[in-house]
Amino acid sequence: MLVGQLAASRLGPVQGRRTYPAQSDGGTSAAASHPETSFQQLLDQARLKFSHHAEQRLQQRGIKLQPDQLDRIASAVDQAEAKGAKDSLVLFRDIAMIVNVPNRTVVTALDGSSMKEHVFTQIDSAVVVS
């Protein structure tokens, strides 16, 4: 067996993360306007990512975020990053999200009813989005 085959046989299924790129004014995506754009460059341009766990929680709780709402949340993460935050609680309307700021990844999300009498731990900041 070749080394490449051995490595490939030990790899498990890929569990991806959904990314939400910054909105462009021109209406075309970065990949469409620059066909040579690498996958890593596209990931780097993403303003906000959601872990698999966070996606499941959003879906289970019926939380749907629109692009303009995602932009506001991403701006809140920008503010937390500017202050040196690492793990931040982002409160947006009746949604609470724990965000790993350096990775720009939403780790989990709760709706209003799930937040009641809930203690948030392992955060170093909180951002309230109005």
Coordinates of C-alpha atoms in Angstrom, one line a residue:
M1 CA 0.0 0.0 0.0
L2 CA 1.3 3.4 -0.9
V3 CA 1.7 6.1 1.7
G4 CA -1.0 8.3 0.0
Q5 CA -3.4 5.4 0.0
L6 CA -2.7 4.6 3.7
A7 CA -3.3 8.3 4.7
A8 CA -6.5 8.4 2.6
S9 CA -7.8 5.2 4.2
R10 CA -7.4 6.7 7.7
L11 CA -9.2 9.9 7.0
G12 CA -12.7 10.3 8.3
P13 CA -15.6 12.3 6.7
V14 CA -15.2 16.0 6.5
Q15 CA -17.4 18.1 8.7
G16 CA -17.4 21.5 7.2
R17 CA -18.2 24.9 8.6
R18 CA -20.5 27.3 6.9
T19 CA -18.9 30.7 6.2
Y20 CA -20.6 34.0 5.4
P21 CA -18.4 36.3 3.2
A22 CA -18.6 40.0 3.5
Q23 CA -21.3 41.6 1.2
S24 CA -19.9 43.1 -2.0
D25 CA -21.3 46.2 -3.6
G26 CA -20.7 45.0 -7.1
G27 CA -23.0 42.0 -6.9
T28 CA -20.3 39.5 -8.0
S29 CA -18.4 37.2 -5.7
A30 CA -14.7 37.4 -5.2
A31 CA -14.4 34.0 -6.9
A32 CA -16.3 35.1 -9.9
S33 CA -14.3 38.3 -10.4
H34 CA -10.9 36.6 -9.7
P35 CA -11.0 33.0 -11.0
E36 CA -7.5 32.4 -9.6
T37 CA -8.6 33.1 -6.0
S38 CA -7.6 30.2 -3.8
F39 CA -9.8 28.4 -1.3
Q40 CA -7.7 29.7 1.6
Q41 CA -8.2 33.3 0.3
L42 CA -11.9 32.8 0.2
L43 CA -11.9 31.5 3.8
D44 CA -9.8 34.4 4.9
Q45 CA -12.3 36.8 3.4
A46 CA -15.2 35.2 5.3
R47 CA -16.4 37.6 8.0
L48 CA -18.1 35.0 10.2
K49 CA -18.1 31.2 10.5
F50 CA -20.4 28.8 12.3
S51 CA -19.2 25.6 13.9
H52 CA -21.2 22.5 13.2
H53 CA -22.5 22.6 16.8
A54 CA -23.7 26.2 16.3
E55 CA -25.4 25.4 13.1
Q56 CA -27.3 22.6 14.8
R57 CA -28.4 24.8 17.7
L58 CA -29.6 27.5 15.3
Q59 CA -31.6 25.0 13.3
Q60 CA -33.0 23.2 16.4
R61 CA -34.1 26.6 17.8
G62 CA -35.5 27.9 14.5
I63 CA -33.1 30.8 14.4
K64 CA -32.6 32.3 11.0
L65 CA -30.2 35.1 10.4
Q66 CA -30.4 37.4 7.4
P67 CA -27.3 38.8 5.6
D68 CA -27.7 42.3 7.1
Q69 CA -28.0 40.7 10.6
L70 CA -24.9 38.6 10.0
D71 CA -23.1 41.8 9.0
R72 CA -24.1 43.5 12.3
I73 CA -22.9 40.5 14.3
A74 CA -19.6 40.4 12.3
S75 CA -19.2 44.1 13.2
A76 CA -19.7 43.3 16.9
V77 CA -17.0 40.6 16.5
D78 CA -14.7 43.3 15.0
Q79 CA -15.3 45.5 18.0
A80 CA -14.5 42.6 20.4
E81 CA -11.3 41.9 18.4
A82 CA -10.2 45.5 18.6
K83 CA -10.5 45.3 22.4
G84 CA -8.4 42.1 22.5
A85 CA -11.2 39.7 23.2
K86 CA -10.7 36.0 22.7
D87 CA -14.1 34.4 23.6
S88 CA -17.0 36.8 23.5
L89 CA -20.7 36.6 24.3
V90 CA -22.6 38.4 21.5
L91 CA -26.1 39.4 22.4
F92 CA -28.3 40.2 19.3
R93 CA -32.0 40.7 19.9
D94 CA -33.1 37.5 21.7
I95 CA -30.1 35.5 20.6
A96 CA -26.9 34.9 22.5
M97 CA -23.9 33.6 20.7
I98 CA -20.5 32.5 22.1
V99 CA -17.9 33.5 19.5
N100 CA -14.2 32.5 19.3
V101 CA -13.0 36.0 18.2
P102 CA -9.6 35.1 16.7
N103 CA -11.1 32.4 14.5
R104 CA -14.3 34.5 13.9
T105 CA -16.3 31.4 14.7
V106 CA -19.7 31.2 16.4
V107 CA -19.3 28.2 18.7
T108 CA -22.9 28.0 20.0
A109 CA -26.1 29.9 20.0
L110 CA -29.1 30.2 22.3
D111 CA -32.5 31.8 21.9
G112 CA -34.3 33.8 24.5
S113 CA -36.0 31.0 26.2
S114 CA -32.8 29.0 26.4
M115 CA -31.0 31.9 27.9
K116 CA -33.1 32.2 31.0
E117 CA -31.2 31.4 34.2
H118 CA -28.2 30.4 32.1
V119 CA -24.6 31.1 33.3
F120 CA -22.1 31.8 30.5
T121 CA -18.6 30.7 31.4
Q122 CA -15.2 30.9 29.7
I123 CA -15.8 34.2 28.1
D124 CA -13.7 37.4 28.5
S125 CA -16.1 39.9 27.0
A126 CA -19.7 40.6 26.0
V127 CA -21.0 42.7 23.1
V128 CA -24.6 43.9 22.9
V129 CA -25.7 44.5 19.4
S130 CA -28.5 47.1 19.1

